[in-house]
Each structure stands twice: as structure tokens, then as C-alpha cells.
PDB file of C-alpha atoms in Angstrom:
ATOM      1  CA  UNK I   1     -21.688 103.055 148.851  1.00 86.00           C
ATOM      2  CA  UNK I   2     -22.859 101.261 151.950  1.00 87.00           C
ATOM      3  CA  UNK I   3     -19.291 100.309 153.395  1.00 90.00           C
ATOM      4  CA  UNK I   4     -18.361 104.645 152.273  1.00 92.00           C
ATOM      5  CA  UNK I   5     -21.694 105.126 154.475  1.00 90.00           C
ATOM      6  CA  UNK I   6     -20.436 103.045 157.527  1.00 91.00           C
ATOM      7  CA  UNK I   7     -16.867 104.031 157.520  1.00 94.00           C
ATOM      8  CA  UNK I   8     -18.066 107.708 157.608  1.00 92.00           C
ATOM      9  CA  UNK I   9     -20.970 106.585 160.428  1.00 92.00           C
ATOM     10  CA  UNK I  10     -17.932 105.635 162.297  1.00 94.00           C
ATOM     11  CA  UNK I  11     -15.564 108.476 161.521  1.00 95.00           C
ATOM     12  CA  UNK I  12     -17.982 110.670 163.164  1.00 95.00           C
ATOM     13  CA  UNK I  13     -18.502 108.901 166.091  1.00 93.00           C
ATOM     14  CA  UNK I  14     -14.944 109.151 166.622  1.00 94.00           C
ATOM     15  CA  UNK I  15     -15.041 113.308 166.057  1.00 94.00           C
ATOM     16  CA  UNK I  16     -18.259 113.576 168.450  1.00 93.00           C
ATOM     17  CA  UNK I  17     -16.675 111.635 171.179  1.00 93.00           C
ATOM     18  CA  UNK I  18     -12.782 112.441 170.445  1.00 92.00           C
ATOM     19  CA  UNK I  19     -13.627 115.979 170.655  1.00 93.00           C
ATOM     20  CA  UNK I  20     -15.033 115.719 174.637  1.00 91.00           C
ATOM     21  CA  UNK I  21     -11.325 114.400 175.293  1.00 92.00           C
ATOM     22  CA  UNK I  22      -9.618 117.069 173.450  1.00 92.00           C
ATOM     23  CA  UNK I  23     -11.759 119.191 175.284  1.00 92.00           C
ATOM     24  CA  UNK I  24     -10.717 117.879 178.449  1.00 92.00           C
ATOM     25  CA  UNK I  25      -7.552 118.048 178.006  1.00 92.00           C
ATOM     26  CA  UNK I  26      -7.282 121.832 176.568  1.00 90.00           C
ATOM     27  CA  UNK I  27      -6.235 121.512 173.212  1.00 91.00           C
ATOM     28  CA  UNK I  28      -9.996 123.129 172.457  1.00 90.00           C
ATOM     29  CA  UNK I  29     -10.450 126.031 174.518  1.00 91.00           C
ATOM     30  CA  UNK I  30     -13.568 127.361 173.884  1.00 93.00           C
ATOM     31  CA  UNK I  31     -17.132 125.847 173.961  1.00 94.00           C
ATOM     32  CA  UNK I  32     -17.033 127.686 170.474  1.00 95.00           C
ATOM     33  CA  UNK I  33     -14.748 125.493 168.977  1.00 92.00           C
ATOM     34  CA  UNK I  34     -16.355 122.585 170.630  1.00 93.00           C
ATOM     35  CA  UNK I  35     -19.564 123.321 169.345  1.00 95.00           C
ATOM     36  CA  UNK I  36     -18.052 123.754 165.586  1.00 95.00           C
ATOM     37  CA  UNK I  37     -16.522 120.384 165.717  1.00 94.00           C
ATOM     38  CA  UNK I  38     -19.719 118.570 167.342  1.00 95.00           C
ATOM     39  CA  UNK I  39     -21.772 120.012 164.191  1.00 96.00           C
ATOM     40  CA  UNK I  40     -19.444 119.087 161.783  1.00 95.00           C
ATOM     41  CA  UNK I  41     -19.592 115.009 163.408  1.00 93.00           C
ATOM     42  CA  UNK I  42     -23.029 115.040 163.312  1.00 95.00           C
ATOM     43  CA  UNK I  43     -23.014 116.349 159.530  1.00 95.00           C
ATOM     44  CA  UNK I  44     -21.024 113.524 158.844  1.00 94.00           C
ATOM     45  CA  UNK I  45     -23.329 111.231 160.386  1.00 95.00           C
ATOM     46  CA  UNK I  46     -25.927 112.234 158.813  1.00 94.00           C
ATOM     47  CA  UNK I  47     -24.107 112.009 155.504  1.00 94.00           C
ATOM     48  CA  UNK I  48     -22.860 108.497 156.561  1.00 92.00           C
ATOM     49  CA  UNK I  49     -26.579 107.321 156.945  1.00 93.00           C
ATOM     50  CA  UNK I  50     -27.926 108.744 153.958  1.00 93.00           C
ATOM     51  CA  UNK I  51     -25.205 106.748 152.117  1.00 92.00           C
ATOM     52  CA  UNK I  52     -26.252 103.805 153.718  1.00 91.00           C
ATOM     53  CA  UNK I  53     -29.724 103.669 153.601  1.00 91.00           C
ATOM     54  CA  UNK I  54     -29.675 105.233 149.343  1.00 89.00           C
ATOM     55  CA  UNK I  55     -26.567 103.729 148.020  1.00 79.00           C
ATOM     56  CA  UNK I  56     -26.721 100.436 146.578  1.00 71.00           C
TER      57      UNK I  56
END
């Protein structure tokens, strides 16, 4: 459960910070959609965490 908990730690990482670029770039148009996407990375972070510092 820790390595699920770290490869989902780093998945989001990837969404919170890929999303900026996508934004950039226009493929997101609104700050909306931006916003949606940013929640849902930190959800998984928080998720990844959890399953790190519980799972044995």
C-alpha cells in the first residue's frame, strides 16, 4: 500500500502542475475547469498520503 500511496503522491503532482501548462497553452479555457482539475490533484494527494502513512 505504500508504493500505491507514492505512485498516486506522484500522479498528482503531475495533474497539479500539468494542468498550469495545459492552461497555458489553451486546451483549458476557463479558470473553471482549472480549478476542477487542481481539486481533483490535491484529492489525490491527499489519498496518496493517507495510503502511505496507514497502509502497511
Amino acid at each position: 500500500m505504500f508504493n500505491l500511496g507514492g505512485i498516486l503522491f506522484i500522479i498528482s503532482g503531475l495533474v497539479v502542475f500539468g494542468s498550469d501548462f495545459y492552461f497555458k497553452k489553451g486546451k483549458i479555457k476557463t479558470l473553471k475547469g482549472l480549478l476542477i482539475i487542481k481539486i481533483f490533484g490535491l484529492v489525490l494527494s491527499i489519498l496518496g498520503a493517507l495510503l502511505m502513512f496507514y497502509g502497511k
